[in-house]
CSV table of C-alpha atoms and ligand atoms in Angstrom, one decimal:
chain,number,residue,atom,x,y,z
A,14,ASP,CA,42.0,-0.6,29.1
A,15,GLY,CA,44.1,-3.6,28.1
A,16,SER,CA,45.0,-4.7,31.6
A,17,ALA,CA,44.0,-8.2,30.8
A,18,ASP,CA,44.9,-11.1,33.0
A,19,GLY,CA,46.6,-12.9,30.2
A,20,GLU,CA,43.6,-15.0,29.4
A,21,SER,CA,41.6,-14.3,26.2
A,22,SER,CA,39.2,-11.8,27.8
A,23,LEU,CA,36.2,-10.7,25.7
A,24,GLN,CA,36.6,-7.5,23.7
A,25,LEU,CA,34.0,-5.1,22.3
A,26,THR,CA,34.4,-2.0,20.1
A,27,LYS,CA,33.9,1.3,21.8
A,28,TYR,CA,30.7,2.2,19.8
A,29,GLU,CA,27.8,0.0,18.9
A,30,CYS,CA,27.9,1.1,15.3
A,31,GLN,CA,31.4,-0.4,15.0
A,32,ARG,CA,30.2,-3.9,15.7
A,33,VAL,CA,27.6,-6.3,14.5
A,34,THR,CA,24.5,-6.7,16.7
A,35,THR,CA,21.8,-9.1,15.5
A,36,LEU,CA,18.4,-10.1,16.8
A,37,ASP,CA,19.8,-13.5,17.7
A,38,HIS,CA,22.4,-13.5,20.5
A,39,TYR,CA,23.8,-15.5,23.3
A,40,ASN,CA,22.7,-13.8,26.5
A,41,ARG,CA,18.8,-13.5,26.4
A,42,LYS,CA,18.2,-13.7,30.1
A,43,LEU,CA,20.8,-11.0,31.0
A,44,VAL,CA,19.6,-8.7,28.3
A,45,GLU,CA,16.0,-9.0,29.4
A,46,ALA,CA,17.0,-8.1,33.0
A,47,LEU,CA,19.1,-5.1,31.9
A,48,GLU,CA,16.3,-3.9,29.6
A,49,LEU,CA,13.8,-4.1,32.4
A,50,LEU,CA,16.1,-2.0,34.6
A,51,GLU,CA,16.5,0.5,31.7
A,52,SER,CA,12.7,0.7,31.2
A,53,HIS,CA,12.2,1.2,35.0
A,54,ALA,CA,14.8,4.0,35.2
A,55,LEU,CA,13.0,5.8,32.3
A,56,LEU,CA,9.7,5.4,34.1
A,57,ILE,CA,11.2,6.9,37.3
A,58,GLY,CA,12.4,9.8,35.2
A,59,GLY,CA,14.6,12.8,36.1
A,60,GLU,CA,18.1,13.5,34.9
A,61,GLN,CA,19.8,11.0,37.1
A,62,SER,CA,17.5,8.1,36.2
A,63,GLN,CA,17.8,8.9,32.5
A,64,GLY,CA,21.6,8.6,32.9
A,65,ARG,CA,21.1,5.3,34.6
A,66,ALA,CA,18.8,4.2,31.8
A,67,LEU,CA,21.5,4.9,29.2
A,68,ALA,CA,24.0,3.0,31.3
A,69,PHE,CA,21.7,-0.1,31.4
A,70,LYS,CA,21.1,0.3,27.7
A,71,ARG,CA,24.8,0.4,27.0
A,72,SER,CA,25.2,-2.8,29.1
A,73,SER,CA,22.4,-4.6,27.4
A,74,THR,CA,23.7,-3.8,23.9
A,75,ALA,CA,27.2,-4.9,25.0
A,76,MET,CA,25.7,-8.3,26.1
A,77,LYS,CA,23.9,-8.6,22.8
A,78,GLY,CA,27.3,-8.0,21.0
A,79,LEU,CA,29.2,-10.8,22.8
A,80,PRO,CA,30.1,-13.9,20.8
A,81,LYS,CA,29.2,-16.4,23.4
A,82,GLU,CA,27.0,-17.1,26.5
A,83,ILE,CA,28.5,-15.7,29.6
A,84,GLU,CA,28.9,-18.1,32.5
A,85,ASN,CA,31.0,-16.2,34.9
A,86,VAL,CA,31.0,-12.5,35.6
A,87,ASP,CA,34.8,-12.4,35.4
A,88,GLU,CA,34.6,-12.9,31.7
A,89,ILE,CA,33.2,-9.5,31.3
A,90,SER,CA,34.4,-7.5,34.3
A,91,SER,CA,37.1,-5.7,32.3
A,92,LEU,CA,34.7,-4.4,29.7
A,93,ARG,CA,34.3,-0.6,30.0
A,94,HIS,CA,30.7,-0.8,28.7
A,95,LEU,CA,29.4,-2.3,32.0
A,96,GLY,CA,29.0,-0.2,35.1
A,97,ASN,CA,29.1,-1.6,38.6
A,98,HIS,CA,25.4,-1.8,38.9
A,99,SER,CA,25.0,-3.8,35.7
A,100,LEU,CA,27.9,-6.1,36.7
A,101,ARG,CA,26.3,-6.7,40.1
A,102,ILE,CA,23.0,-7.7,38.5
A,103,ILE,CA,24.7,-9.9,36.0
A,104,GLY,CA,26.7,-11.6,38.7
A,105,GLU,CA,23.6,-12.2,40.7
A,106,ILE,CA,21.7,-13.8,37.8
A,107,LEU,CA,24.7,-16.0,36.9
A,108,THR,CA,25.1,-17.3,40.4
A,109,LYS,CA,21.5,-17.9,41.5
A,110,GLY,CA,19.5,-17.7,38.3
A,111,TYR,CA,17.7,-14.5,39.0
A,112,SER,CA,18.2,-11.0,40.6
A,113,ASP,CA,16.3,-9.9,43.7
A,114,GLU,CA,16.4,-6.3,42.5
A,115,VAL,CA,15.0,-7.1,39.1
A,116,GLU,CA,12.3,-9.4,40.4
A,117,GLN,CA,11.3,-6.9,43.0
A,118,ILE,CA,10.9,-4.2,40.4
A,119,ARG,CA,9.1,-6.5,38.0
A,120,ASN,CA,6.5,-7.2,40.7
A,121,SER,CA,6.2,-3.7,42.1
A,122,GLU,CA,3.0,-1.8,41.8
A,123,PHE,CA,4.9,1.2,40.4
A,124,TYR,CA,6.5,-0.7,37.6
A,125,LYS,CA,3.4,-2.7,36.7
A,126,ALA,CA,1.1,0.3,36.5
A,127,THR,CA,3.5,2.8,34.8
A,128,LYS,CA,4.6,0.1,32.3
A,129,LEU,CA,1.0,-0.6,31.5
A,130,PHE,CA,0.2,3.1,30.9
A,131,ASN,CA,3.4,3.6,29.0
A,132,ASN,CA,2.3,0.8,26.6
A,133,ILE,CA,-0.6,3.0,25.5
A,134,PHE,CA,0.1,4.9,22.2
A,135,GLY,CA,0.6,8.5,23.2
A,136,VAL,CA,1.6,7.9,26.8
A,137,GLY,CA,5.2,8.6,27.6
A,138,PRO,CA,7.0,7.9,30.9
A,139,THR,CA,6.2,11.4,32.3
A,140,THR,CA,2.5,11.0,31.9
A,141,ALA,CA,2.5,7.4,33.1
A,142,ARG,CA,4.3,8.5,36.3
A,143,TYR,CA,1.9,11.5,36.7
A,144,TRP,CA,-1.1,9.2,36.6
A,145,TYR,CA,0.5,6.8,39.0
A,146,ASP,CA,1.2,9.6,41.4
A,147,LYS,CA,-2.5,10.5,41.2
A,148,GLY,CA,-3.3,7.0,42.4
A,149,LEU,CA,-4.4,5.6,39.0
A,150,ARG,CA,-3.5,1.9,38.4
A,151,THR,CA,-5.7,0.4,35.7
A,152,PHE,CA,-7.3,1.3,32.4
A,153,ASP,CA,-10.6,1.5,34.2
A,154,ASP,CA,-9.1,4.0,36.5
A,155,LEU,CA,-8.1,6.1,33.5
A,156,ARG,CA,-11.5,5.8,31.9
A,157,ASN,CA,-13.4,6.7,35.1
A,158,SER,CA,-11.0,9.4,36.4
A,159,GLU,CA,-12.4,12.8,36.9
A,160,ILE,CA,-9.0,14.3,37.6
A,161,ILE,CA,-7.3,13.5,34.3
A,162,LYS,CA,-8.2,14.4,30.7
A,163,LEU,CA,-6.8,12.1,28.0
A,164,THR,CA,-5.5,13.7,24.8
A,165,ASP,CA,-7.1,12.6,21.5
A,166,ARG,CA,-4.0,10.6,20.8
A,167,GLN,CA,-4.1,8.8,24.2
A,168,GLN,CA,-7.9,8.2,23.9
A,169,SER,CA,-7.3,6.6,20.5
A,170,GLY,CA,-4.4,4.6,21.9
A,171,LEU,CA,-6.6,3.4,24.8
A,172,ASP,CA,-9.6,2.6,22.6
A,173,ASN,CA,-7.5,0.5,20.3
A,174,TYR,CA,-5.2,-0.9,22.9
A,175,ASP,CA,-5.8,-4.6,22.4
A,176,GLU,CA,-5.5,-4.6,18.6
A,177,LEU,CA,-2.4,-2.4,18.8
A,178,CYS,CA,-0.8,-5.0,21.0
A,179,GLU,CA,-1.2,-7.6,18.3
A,180,PRO,CA,2.2,-7.9,16.5
A,181,VAL,CA,2.5,-6.7,12.9
A,182,THR,CA,4.1,-9.6,11.0
A,183,LEU,CA,6.5,-9.0,8.2
A,184,GLU,CA,3.9,-10.4,5.7
A,185,GLN,CA,1.3,-7.9,7.0
A,186,ALA,CA,3.7,-5.0,6.8
A,187,GLN,CA,4.5,-6.0,3.2
A,188,ARG,CA,0.8,-6.0,2.4
A,189,ILE,CA,0.4,-2.6,3.9
A,190,ARG,CA,3.3,-1.3,1.9
A,191,ASP,CA,1.9,-2.9,-1.3
A,192,MET,CA,-1.4,-1.1,-0.6
A,193,VAL,CA,0.4,2.2,-0.1
A,194,GLN,CA,2.4,1.6,-3.2
A,195,ASN,CA,-0.8,1.1,-5.2
A,196,GLU,CA,-2.1,4.4,-4.0
A,197,ILE,CA,1.0,6.4,-4.8
A,198,ASP,CA,1.2,4.8,-8.2
A,199,ILE,CA,-2.1,6.4,-8.9
A,200,ILE,CA,-1.3,9.8,-7.3
A,201,LEU,CA,2.2,10.2,-8.8
A,202,PRO,CA,3.6,7.5,-11.0
A,203,GLY,CA,7.3,6.8,-10.4
A,204,THR,CA,7.0,7.3,-6.6
A,205,LYS,CA,8.8,4.6,-4.6
A,206,SER,CA,8.3,3.2,-1.2
A,207,MET,CA,10.0,0.7,1.1
A,208,LEU,CA,9.6,-0.9,4.5
A,209,VAL,CA,12.0,0.6,7.1
A,210,GLY,CA,12.1,0.3,10.9
A,211,GLY,CA,12.2,-3.1,12.6
A,212,HIS,CA,10.9,-5.1,9.6
A,213,ARG,CA,13.8,-3.9,7.5
A,214,ARG,CA,16.1,-5.1,10.3
A,215,GLY,CA,14.7,-8.5,10.0
A,216,LYS,CA,12.1,-8.5,12.8
A,217,LYS,CA,9.4,-11.0,12.1
A,218,ALA,CA,7.0,-9.0,14.2
A,219,GLY,CA,6.9,-5.3,15.0
A,220,HIS,CA,4.8,-2.9,16.9
A,221,ASP,CA,4.0,-0.9,13.8
A,222,THR,CA,4.7,-0.5,10.1
A,223,ASP,CA,7.3,2.1,9.0
A,224,ILE,CA,7.2,3.1,5.3
A,225,LEU,CA,9.7,5.5,3.6
A,226,ILE,CA,8.3,7.2,0.5
A,227,TRP,CA,10.2,9.2,-2.2
A,228,HIS,CA,10.3,10.2,-5.8
A,229,PRO,CA,13.6,9.9,-7.7
A,230,GLU,CA,13.1,13.4,-9.1
A,231,GLU,CA,13.9,16.0,-6.4
A,232,GLY,CA,10.9,18.1,-5.5
A,233,LYS,CA,8.2,15.9,-7.0
A,234,GLU,CA,7.4,14.6,-3.5
A,235,ARG,CA,6.0,18.0,-2.5
A,236,GLY,CA,2.4,17.7,-1.5
A,237,LEU,CA,2.4,13.9,-1.9
A,238,LEU,CA,1.8,12.9,1.7
A,239,THR,CA,-1.3,15.0,2.0
A,240,LYS,CA,-2.8,13.5,-1.1
A,241,LEU,CA,-1.9,10.0,0.0
A,242,VAL,CA,-3.4,10.5,3.4
A,243,ASP,CA,-6.6,12.0,1.9
A,244,ARG,CA,-7.0,8.9,-0.3
A,245,LEU,CA,-6.4,6.5,2.7
A,246,GLU,CA,-8.9,8.5,4.7
A,247,LEU,CA,-11.5,8.2,1.9
A,248,LYS,CA,-11.0,4.4,2.0
A,249,GLY,CA,-11.7,4.5,5.7
A,250,TYR,CA,-8.3,3.3,6.6
A,251,ILE,CA,-7.4,6.0,9.1
A,252,LYS,CA,-8.7,6.1,12.6
A,253,TYR,CA,-6.3,8.6,14.1
A,254,LYS,CA,-3.6,10.6,12.5
A,255,GLU,CA,-1.0,13.3,13.1
A,256,MET,CA,0.7,15.1,10.3
A,257,ILE,CA,4.2,16.4,11.0
A,258,ASN,CA,6.4,18.9,9.1
A,259,ILE,CA,3.7,19.2,6.4
A,260,ASP,CA,4.2,22.3,4.3
A,261,ALA,CA,2.1,24.3,2.0
A,262,ASN,CA,3.8,24.2,-1.4
A,263,THR,CA,6.1,27.1,-1.1
A,264,ASP,CA,6.6,27.6,2.6
A,265,GLU,CA,9.6,27.9,4.9
A,266,ALA,CA,9.8,24.3,6.2
A,267,PHE,CA,10.0,22.9,2.7
A,268,LEU,CA,13.0,25.2,2.0
A,269,ARG,CA,14.5,24.3,5.3
A,270,ARG,CA,14.5,20.6,4.2
A,271,THR,CA,15.8,21.1,0.6
A,272,ASN,CA,17.8,24.3,0.5
A,273,SER,CA,21.4,23.7,1.7
A,274,ARG,CA,21.4,27.2,3.2
A,275,GLY,CA,18.4,26.0,5.3
A,276,LEU,CA,20.4,23.1,6.6
A,277,SER,CA,22.1,25.5,8.9
A,278,ASP,CA,20.9,23.6,11.9
A,279,ILE,CA,23.3,20.8,11.1
A,280,LYS,CA,26.3,23.0,10.7
A,281,GLU,CA,27.1,23.1,14.4
A,282,LYS,CA,27.3,20.6,17.2
A,283,PRO,CA,24.8,17.7,17.1
A,284,GLY,CA,21.7,17.5,19.1
A,285,LYS,CA,20.4,20.5,17.2
A,286,ALA,CA,19.7,18.8,13.9
A,287,MET,CA,16.0,18.3,13.8
A,288,ASP,CA,14.0,15.8,11.8
A,289,HIS,CA,12.2,17.9,9.2
A,290,LEU,CA,11.0,14.9,7.1
A,291,GLU,CA,7.3,15.0,6.3
A,292,ARG,CA,5.5,12.3,8.3
A,293,CYS,CA,2.1,10.9,9.1
A,294,PHE,CA,1.8,8.8,12.1
A,295,GLY,CA,-1.3,7.3,13.4
A,296,ILE,CA,-3.6,4.4,14.0
A,297,PHE,CA,-4.9,2.8,10.8
A,298,SER,CA,-7.8,0.5,10.4
A,299,PHE,CA,-7.3,-2.2,7.8
A,300,PRO,CA,-9.8,-4.8,6.5
A,301,ARG,CA,-9.0,-8.1,8.1
A,302,THR,CA,-8.6,-9.5,4.6
A,303,LEU,CA,-5.9,-7.1,3.7
A,304,LEU,CA,-3.9,-8.3,6.7
A,305,GLN,CA,-4.9,-11.9,5.9
A,306,LEU,CA,-6.5,-12.3,9.4
A,307,PRO,CA,-9.3,-14.7,10.0
A,308,GLN,CA,-12.7,-13.2,9.5
A,309,ASN,CA,-14.5,-11.8,12.5
A,310,ASP,CA,-18.2,-11.0,11.9
A,311,ASP,CA,-18.3,-8.5,14.8
A,312,ASN,CA,-15.3,-6.6,13.7
A,313,PRO,CA,-14.3,-6.6,10.0
A,314,SER,CA,-11.2,-4.5,10.5
A,315,ALA,CA,-8.1,-4.4,12.7
A,316,ALA,CA,-6.2,-1.4,14.1
A,317,ARG,CA,-2.5,-1.1,13.4
A,318,ARG,CA,0.1,1.7,14.0
A,319,VAL,CA,1.6,3.1,10.8
A,320,ASP,CA,4.3,5.6,10.2
A,321,LEU,CA,4.5,7.1,6.7
A,322,ILE,CA,7.7,9.2,6.0
A,323,VAL,CA,8.4,11.2,2.9
A,324,THR,CA,11.9,12.2,1.9
A,325,PRO,CA,13.3,14.3,-0.9
A,326,ALA,CA,15.5,12.2,-3.2
A,327,SER,CA,18.7,14.0,-2.2
A,328,GLN,CA,18.2,13.0,1.5
A,329,TRP,CA,17.0,9.5,0.8
A,330,ALA,CA,20.1,7.7,2.0
A,331,TYR,CA,20.2,9.6,5.3
A,332,ALA,CA,16.5,9.1,5.8
A,333,LEU,CA,16.9,5.4,5.2
A,334,VAL,CA,19.7,5.0,7.8
A,335,GLY,CA,17.8,7.2,10.3
A,336,TRP,CA,14.4,5.3,9.8
A,337,THR,CA,16.0,1.9,9.7
A,338,GLY,CA,17.5,2.3,13.2
A,339,ASN,CA,17.4,1.0,15.5
A,340,LYS,CA,17.2,3.9,17.9
A,341,GLN,CA,20.3,2.9,19.9
A,342,TYR,CA,22.2,2.2,16.7
A,343,ASN,CA,21.4,5.7,15.4
A,344,ARG,CA,22.4,7.1,18.8
A,345,SER,CA,25.8,5.4,18.6
A,346,LEU,CA,26.3,6.4,15.0
A,347,ARG,CA,25.7,10.0,15.7
A,348,LEU,CA,27.8,10.0,18.8
A,349,TYR,CA,30.6,8.3,17.0
A,350,ALA,CA,30.4,10.6,14.0
A,351,TRP,CA,30.6,13.7,16.2
A,352,LYS,CA,33.2,12.5,18.7
A,353,GLU,CA,35.6,10.8,16.3
A,354,LEU,CA,35.1,12.8,13.1
A,355,GLN,CA,33.3,16.1,14.0
A,356,ILE,CA,30.6,15.1,11.6
A,357,ASN,CA,27.1,16.1,12.5
A,358,LEU,CA,24.7,13.4,11.3
A,359,SER,CA,20.9,13.6,11.0
A,360,SER,CA,18.1,11.9,9.0
A,361,HIS,CA,18.7,14.4,6.3
A,362,ALA,CA,22.3,15.0,5.8
A,363,ALA,CA,25.8,14.9,7.3
A,364,PHE,CA,27.9,18.0,7.8
A,365,ASP,CA,31.7,17.8,8.2
A,366,CYS,CA,32.6,20.5,10.6
A,367,ARG,CA,36.3,20.3,10.0
A,368,GLU,CA,36.0,20.6,6.2
A,369,GLN,CA,32.9,22.8,6.6
A,370,LYS,CA,31.0,20.9,3.9
A,371,LEU,CA,27.9,18.8,3.5
A,372,LEU,CA,28.5,15.1,2.6
A,373,PRO,CA,26.1,14.2,-0.2
A,374,ALA,CA,25.2,10.5,-0.2
A,375,SER,CA,23.1,8.4,-2.7
A,376,THR,CA,23.4,5.1,-0.8
A,377,GLU,CA,23.8,3.8,2.7
A,378,GLN,CA,27.3,2.6,1.7
A,379,ASP,CA,28.3,6.2,0.9
A,380,ILE,CA,27.4,7.2,4.4
A,381,PHE,CA,29.4,4.4,6.0
A,382,ASN,CA,32.3,5.4,3.8
A,383,TYR,CA,32.2,9.0,5.0
A,384,LEU,CA,32.1,7.7,8.5
A,385,LYS,CA,35.1,5.3,7.9
A,386,LEU,CA,32.9,2.4,9.2
A,387,THR,CA,32.5,-1.1,7.8
A,388,TYR,CA,29.1,-1.3,6.1
A,389,ARG,CA,26.5,-3.1,8.3
A,390,GLU,CA,23.5,-4.7,6.9
A,391,PRO,CA,20.2,-3.6,8.4
A,392,TRP,CA,19.9,-6.9,10.4
A,393,GLU,CA,23.3,-6.1,11.9
A,394,ARG,CA,22.0,-2.9,13.5
A,395,ASN,CA,19.8,-4.5,16.2
A,396,CYS,CA,21.4,-2.9,19.2
B,426,CTP,N1,12.7,7.2,14.4
B,426,CTP,C1,13.2,8.5,14.2
B,426,CTP,N2,12.5,9.6,14.6
B,426,CTP,C2,11.3,9.5,15.1
B,426,CTP,C3,10.7,8.2,15.4
B,426,CTP,C4,11.5,7.1,15.0
B,426,CTP,O1,14.3,8.6,13.7
B,426,CTP,N3,10.6,10.6,15.4
B,426,CTP,C5,13.5,6.1,14.1
B,426,CTP,C6,13.8,5.2,15.3
B,426,CTP,O2,15.0,5.6,15.9
B,426,CTP,C7,13.9,3.9,14.7
B,426,CTP,C8,13.0,3.9,13.4
B,426,CTP,O3,12.8,5.3,13.2
B,426,CTP,O4,15.3,3.7,14.3
B,426,CTP,C9,11.8,3.1,13.6
B,426,CTP,O5,11.1,3.5,14.8
B,426,CTP,P1,10.1,2.6,15.6
B,426,CTP,O6,9.0,2.2,14.7
B,426,CTP,O7,9.7,3.4,16.8
B,426,CTP,O8,10.9,1.3,16.1
B,426,CTP,P2,11.3,0.0,15.3
B,426,CTP,O9,12.8,0.0,15.4
B,426,CTP,O10,10.7,-0.1,14.0
B,426,CTP,O11,10.7,-1.1,16.3
B,426,CTP,P3,9.2,-1.8,16.2
B,426,CTP,O12,9.4,-3.0,15.5
B,426,CTP,O13,8.9,-2.0,17.6
B,426,CTP,O14,8.3,-0.8,15.6
B,427,MN,MN1,8.6,0.3,13.7
B,428,MN,MN1,7.5,3.6,13.8
B,429,MN,MN1,15.8,12.7,13.3
């Protein structure tokens, strides 16, 4: 609001997508505390807590975006990005080294148990809270409970919990991508793939491997994902899978993705634009040699989470931005596009509601140009 006290007070752009946010930053301890509060608010749930979670997220990304380590809360008290609650926590940590509220949450039975459950693949905050309310606290409680029934996804997540907690290194992700590329070279020569998600943003270790797949010739990608997954299944690489937005060759969902008439869900206000990209997400089981892990005679393979996403060539640039993320970066990009430019942005396309036209893009740079934003490299999108 510009009412600075004359000193060079710190400034931040209104939206995260207007600034650079990297994995490395100056305020680790404060960000960790704010992220814990965000996570706790999500686990509590309900509309009010979700609003608080967003406020904590906004505060933590603001702290990541600052050009120096904060030593005094006055340095940031004029930033609009920080609410009173966040400022109070930050002030407390800066004066005595920790926050009572944060430590109390960290050590609470509620946070420990719901966080543990939420870490299981397939278990969201609502389910975690529901189990907590039923008196469950540990994995053994889940396994022995007679009152709850795990979904197949949750069962698989629980069965593979320890291995899924092992980080996926960049090298391992690259080897998984290479293996996938070998398969699609056989199925449909000319098909391309690349690592997206956290690894594309420069993370050395991720919780999964995200691979974007496309064929330069529009339409050739039809049916590809099913064939790929069939081959991977034959090789014994798939422990659990869910196929999303998969279409028989001619059906409606395919048209919805590719036919601009079918993009009607993007021609109005945002929030409606669904992700129609074909996707397989699941738990894969890779030979330890493929991951270059030390041999283990009891267990020759290791479970890892993998997301395979297929995009038609015409939507590739939007799919790339959407699947590179991170999530908060996308959120700010979509909010900015809508609020400032009345552009509805999705992982498929952008629609300019003032001009009433789609904005075709063949590179990420094209999209930044439409949005009148400075191009940001993937590693600058770590909000
Ligand atoms: N994404 C999406 N739609 C989904 C799932 C994910 O658009 N249904 C986006 C996320 O917003 C994120 C990217 O795809 O930008 C990758 O998601 P994810 O693997 O969950 O997170 P990462 O950023 O890769 O982090 P990690 O290293 O922990 O996997
Ligand atoms: Mn990922
Ligand atoms: Mn993923
Ligand atoms: Mn989407």
